[in-house]
mmCIF file of C-alpha atoms in Angstrom:
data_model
loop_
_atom_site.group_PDB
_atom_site.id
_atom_site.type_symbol
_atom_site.label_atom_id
_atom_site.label_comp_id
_atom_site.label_asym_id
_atom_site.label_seq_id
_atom_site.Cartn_x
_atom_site.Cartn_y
_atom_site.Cartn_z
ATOM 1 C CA UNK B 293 79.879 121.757 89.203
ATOM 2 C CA UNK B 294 80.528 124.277 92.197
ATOM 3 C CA UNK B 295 78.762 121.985 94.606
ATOM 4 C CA UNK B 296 81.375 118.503 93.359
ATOM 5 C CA UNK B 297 84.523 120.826 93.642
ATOM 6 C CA UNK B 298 83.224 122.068 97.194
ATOM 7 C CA UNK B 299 82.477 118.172 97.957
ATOM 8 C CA UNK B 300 85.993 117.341 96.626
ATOM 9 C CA UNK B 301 87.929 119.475 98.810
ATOM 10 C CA UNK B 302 85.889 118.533 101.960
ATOM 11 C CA UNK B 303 86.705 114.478 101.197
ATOM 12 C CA UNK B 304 90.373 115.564 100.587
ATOM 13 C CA UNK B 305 90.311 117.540 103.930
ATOM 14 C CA UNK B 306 88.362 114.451 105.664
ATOM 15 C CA UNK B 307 90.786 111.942 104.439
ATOM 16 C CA UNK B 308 93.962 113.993 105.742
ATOM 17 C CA UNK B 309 92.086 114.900 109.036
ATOM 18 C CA UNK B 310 91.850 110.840 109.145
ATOM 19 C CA UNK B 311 95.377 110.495 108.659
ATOM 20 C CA UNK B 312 96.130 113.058 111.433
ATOM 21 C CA UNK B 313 93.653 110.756 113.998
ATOM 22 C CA UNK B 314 95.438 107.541 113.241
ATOM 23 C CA UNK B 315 98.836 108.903 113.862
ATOM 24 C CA UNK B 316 97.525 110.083 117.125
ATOM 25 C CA UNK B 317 96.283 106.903 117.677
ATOM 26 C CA UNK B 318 99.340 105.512 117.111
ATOM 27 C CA UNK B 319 101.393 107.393 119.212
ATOM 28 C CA UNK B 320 98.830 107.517 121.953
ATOM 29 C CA UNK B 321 101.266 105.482 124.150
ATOM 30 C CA UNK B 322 104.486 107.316 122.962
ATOM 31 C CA UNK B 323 106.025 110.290 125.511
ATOM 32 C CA UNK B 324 106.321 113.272 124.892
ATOM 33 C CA UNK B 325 103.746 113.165 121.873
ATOM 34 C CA UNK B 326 101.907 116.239 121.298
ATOM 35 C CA UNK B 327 98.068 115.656 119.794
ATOM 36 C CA UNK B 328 97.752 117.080 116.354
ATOM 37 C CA UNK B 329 94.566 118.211 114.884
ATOM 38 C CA UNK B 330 93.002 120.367 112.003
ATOM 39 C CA UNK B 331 90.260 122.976 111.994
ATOM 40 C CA UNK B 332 87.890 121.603 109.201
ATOM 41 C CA UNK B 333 85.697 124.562 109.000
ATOM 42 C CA UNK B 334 88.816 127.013 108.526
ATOM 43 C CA UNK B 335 90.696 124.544 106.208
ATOM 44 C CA UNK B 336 87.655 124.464 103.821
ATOM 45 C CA UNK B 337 87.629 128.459 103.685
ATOM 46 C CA UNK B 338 91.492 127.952 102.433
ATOM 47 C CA UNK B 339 90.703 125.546 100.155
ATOM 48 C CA UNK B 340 87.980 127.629 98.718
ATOM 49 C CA UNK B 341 90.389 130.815 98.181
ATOM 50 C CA UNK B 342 92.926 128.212 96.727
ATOM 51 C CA UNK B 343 95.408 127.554 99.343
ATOM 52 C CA UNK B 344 96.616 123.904 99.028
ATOM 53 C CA UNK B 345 98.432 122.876 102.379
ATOM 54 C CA UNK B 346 96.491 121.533 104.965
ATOM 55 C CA UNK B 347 97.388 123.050 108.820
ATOM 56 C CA UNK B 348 98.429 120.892 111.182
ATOM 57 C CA UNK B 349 98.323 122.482 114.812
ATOM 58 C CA UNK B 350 99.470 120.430 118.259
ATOM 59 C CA UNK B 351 97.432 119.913 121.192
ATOM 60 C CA UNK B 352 100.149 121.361 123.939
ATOM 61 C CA UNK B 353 97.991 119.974 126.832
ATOM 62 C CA UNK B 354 96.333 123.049 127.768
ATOM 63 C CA UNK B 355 92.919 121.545 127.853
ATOM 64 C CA UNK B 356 94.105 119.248 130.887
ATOM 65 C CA UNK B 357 95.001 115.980 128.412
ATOM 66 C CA UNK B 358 98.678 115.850 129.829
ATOM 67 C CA UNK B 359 99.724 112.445 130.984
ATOM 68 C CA UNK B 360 102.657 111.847 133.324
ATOM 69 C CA UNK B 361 104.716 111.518 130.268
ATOM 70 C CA UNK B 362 103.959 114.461 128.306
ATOM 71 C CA UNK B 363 101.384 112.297 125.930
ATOM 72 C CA UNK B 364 98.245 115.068 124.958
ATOM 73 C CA UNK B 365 96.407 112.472 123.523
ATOM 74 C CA UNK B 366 93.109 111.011 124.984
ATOM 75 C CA UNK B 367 92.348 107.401 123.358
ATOM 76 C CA UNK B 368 88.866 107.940 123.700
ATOM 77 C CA UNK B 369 88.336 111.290 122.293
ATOM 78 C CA UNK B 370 90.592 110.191 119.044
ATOM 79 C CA UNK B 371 88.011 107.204 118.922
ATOM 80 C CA UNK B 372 84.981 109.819 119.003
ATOM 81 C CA UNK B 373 86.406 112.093 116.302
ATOM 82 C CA UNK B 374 87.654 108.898 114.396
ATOM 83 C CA UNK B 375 83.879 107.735 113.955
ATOM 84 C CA UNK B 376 82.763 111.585 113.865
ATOM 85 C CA UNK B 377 85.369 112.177 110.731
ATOM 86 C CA UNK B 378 84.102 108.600 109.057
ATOM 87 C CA UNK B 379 80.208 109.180 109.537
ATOM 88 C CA UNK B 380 81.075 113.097 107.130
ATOM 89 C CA UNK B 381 83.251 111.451 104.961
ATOM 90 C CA UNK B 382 80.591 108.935 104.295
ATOM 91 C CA UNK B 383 77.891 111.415 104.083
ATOM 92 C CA UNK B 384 80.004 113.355 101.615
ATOM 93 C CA UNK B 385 79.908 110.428 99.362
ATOM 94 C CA UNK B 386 76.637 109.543 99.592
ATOM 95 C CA UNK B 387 75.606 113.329 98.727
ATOM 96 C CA UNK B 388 77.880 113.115 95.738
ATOM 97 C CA UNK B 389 76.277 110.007 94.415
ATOM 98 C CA UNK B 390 73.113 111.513 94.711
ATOM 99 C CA UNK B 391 74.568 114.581 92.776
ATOM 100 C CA UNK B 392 75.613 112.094 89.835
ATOM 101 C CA UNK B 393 72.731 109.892 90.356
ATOM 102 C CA UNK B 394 70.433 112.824 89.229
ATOM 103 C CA UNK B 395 72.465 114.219 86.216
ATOM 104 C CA UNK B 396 72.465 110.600 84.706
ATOM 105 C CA UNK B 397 68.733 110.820 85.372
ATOM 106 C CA UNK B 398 68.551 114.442 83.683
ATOM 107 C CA UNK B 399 70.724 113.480 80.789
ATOM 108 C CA UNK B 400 68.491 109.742 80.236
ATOM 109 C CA UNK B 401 65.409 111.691 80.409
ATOM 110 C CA UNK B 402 66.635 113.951 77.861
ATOM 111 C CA UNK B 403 66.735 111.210 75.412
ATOM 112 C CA UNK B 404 62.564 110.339 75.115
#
């Protein structure tokens, strides 16, 4: 069951990273909003030693994504990690079915 916890905590980090895109989306027209994002790669390593909360940083504009407002966020490149974030979160699921789909098949076969 190692491999459905590890699956588990990567939808649960997909589905908050999702969360964090749409409120950037949101606010892509507000001033002085800072772009949030999430390292998924070093939020799964937490996960895995047991740490619960989920970190959050902001985009200060460093990268060169300052409006004349103060707004970090790009439109576009919330779009591309929007559809990015969906296409793993749907791959997770479908690798999780497949997980189930062969125990039922183990445990079925185990009955001839």
């Amino acid at each position: 069951m190692d491999v459905v916890n590890l699956i588990e905590r990567a939808l649960t980090i997909r589905s908050y990273y999702h969360k964090v895109i749409a409120g950037n989306i949101a606010n892509a027209d507000t001033p002085n909003y800072k772009e949030k994002d999430i390292n998924f790669f070093n939020e799964i390593q937490k996960k895995t030693l047991g740490q619960k909360d989920i970190e959050v940083k902001e985009n200060a504009g460093d990268e060169g994504g300052n409006s004349m407002d103060g707004n970090t966020v790009n439109f576009e490149n919330q779009m591309i990690k929007m559809t990015e974030n969906s296409m793993m979160y749907n791959s997770l699921i479908q690798l999780v079915t497949k997980k189930f789909s062969m125990m039922r098949y183990m445990i079925n076969e185990g009955r001839r």
